[in-house]
């Protein structure tokens, strides 16, 4: 698996935010993708590209549906319950 230094800045920001919030409750948390994107000030295209890449590496899971040929994210979560420090 790639290290944090090899991830794009948007990908690093997403993981840091998820790790920080999940470590606060000591369990895997599920997050509203819109909240994550707004919190990180990422536009929708940058956020979708970053979360797709993180999902393809097995670091996060994403849930989505497609409506009128547009992909809508409904949830993003850390995959593993071993939560590294933010």
Coordinates of C-alpha atoms in Angstrom, one line a residue:
X1 CA 0.0 0.0 0.0
X2 CA 1.2 3.5 -0.7
X3 CA 2.3 5.7 2.2
X4 CA 0.6 8.9 3.2
X5 CA 3.4 10.9 1.5
X6 CA 2.5 9.4 -1.8
X7 CA -1.2 10.3 -1.6
X8 CA -2.6 13.4 -3.3
X9 CA -3.2 16.4 -0.9
X10 CA -6.9 15.9 -1.2
X11 CA -6.6 12.2 -0.3
X12 CA -4.4 13.0 2.7
X13 CA -6.9 15.7 3.9
X14 CA -9.8 13.2 3.7
X15 CA -8.0 10.5 5.7
X16 CA -6.7 13.0 8.3
X17 CA -10.3 14.3 8.9
X18 CA -11.8 10.8 9.1
X19 CA -9.0 9.5 11.3
X20 CA -9.3 12.5 13.6
X21 CA -13.1 12.2 14.1
X22 CA -13.1 8.4 14.2
X23 CA -10.3 8.3 16.8
X24 CA -12.4 10.6 19.1
X25 CA -15.0 7.9 19.5
X26 CA -12.6 4.9 19.2
X27 CA -14.6 3.2 16.5
X28 CA -15.2 3.4 12.8
X29 CA -17.5 6.3 11.9
X30 CA -19.6 6.8 8.9
X31 CA -19.6 10.3 7.5
X32 CA -21.8 12.4 5.2
X33 CA -19.6 13.0 2.1
X34 CA -21.0 16.5 1.7
X35 CA -19.9 17.4 5.3
X36 CA -16.4 16.0 4.6
X37 CA -16.1 17.9 1.4
X38 CA -17.3 21.2 2.9
X39 CA -15.1 20.8 5.9
X40 CA -12.1 20.3 3.7
X41 CA -13.2 23.0 1.2
X42 CA -12.9 20.6 -1.7
X43 CA -15.1 21.0 -4.7
X44 CA -17.2 18.0 -5.7
X45 CA -15.0 16.9 -8.6
X46 CA -11.8 16.9 -6.5
X47 CA -13.6 15.1 -3.6
X48 CA -15.1 12.4 -5.8
X49 CA -11.7 11.7 -7.5
X50 CA -9.9 11.5 -4.1
X51 CA -12.5 9.3 -2.4
X52 CA -12.6 6.9 -5.4
X53 CA -8.8 6.5 -5.3
X54 CA -8.9 5.9 -1.5
X55 CA -11.6 3.3 -2.0
X56 CA -9.6 1.6 -4.7
X57 CA -6.7 1.3 -2.3
X58 CA -8.9 -0.2 0.4
X59 CA -8.6 2.7 2.8
X60 CA -12.2 3.9 2.8
X61 CA -15.6 2.5 1.8
X62 CA -18.0 4.6 -0.1
X63 CA -21.7 4.0 -0.7
X64 CA -23.4 5.6 -3.6
X65 CA -26.3 5.5 -6.0
X66 CA -26.8 6.7 -9.5
X67 CA -29.7 8.8 -10.6
X68 CA -30.1 10.3 -14.0
X69 CA -26.6 9.2 -14.9
X70 CA -25.1 11.1 -12.0
X71 CA -23.3 9.4 -9.1
X72 CA -24.4 10.5 -5.7
X73 CA -22.3 9.6 -2.6
X74 CA -24.3 8.7 0.5
X75 CA -21.6 7.6 2.9
X76 CA -17.8 7.4 3.4
X77 CA -16.2 5.4 6.1
X78 CA -12.8 4.2 7.2
X79 CA -12.5 0.5 6.3
X80 CA -10.3 -0.9 9.1
X81 CA -11.1 -0.5 12.8
X82 CA -7.4 0.0 13.6
X83 CA -7.4 3.8 13.6
X84 CA -3.9 5.3 13.0
X85 CA -3.2 8.7 14.5
X86 CA -4.3 11.7 12.4

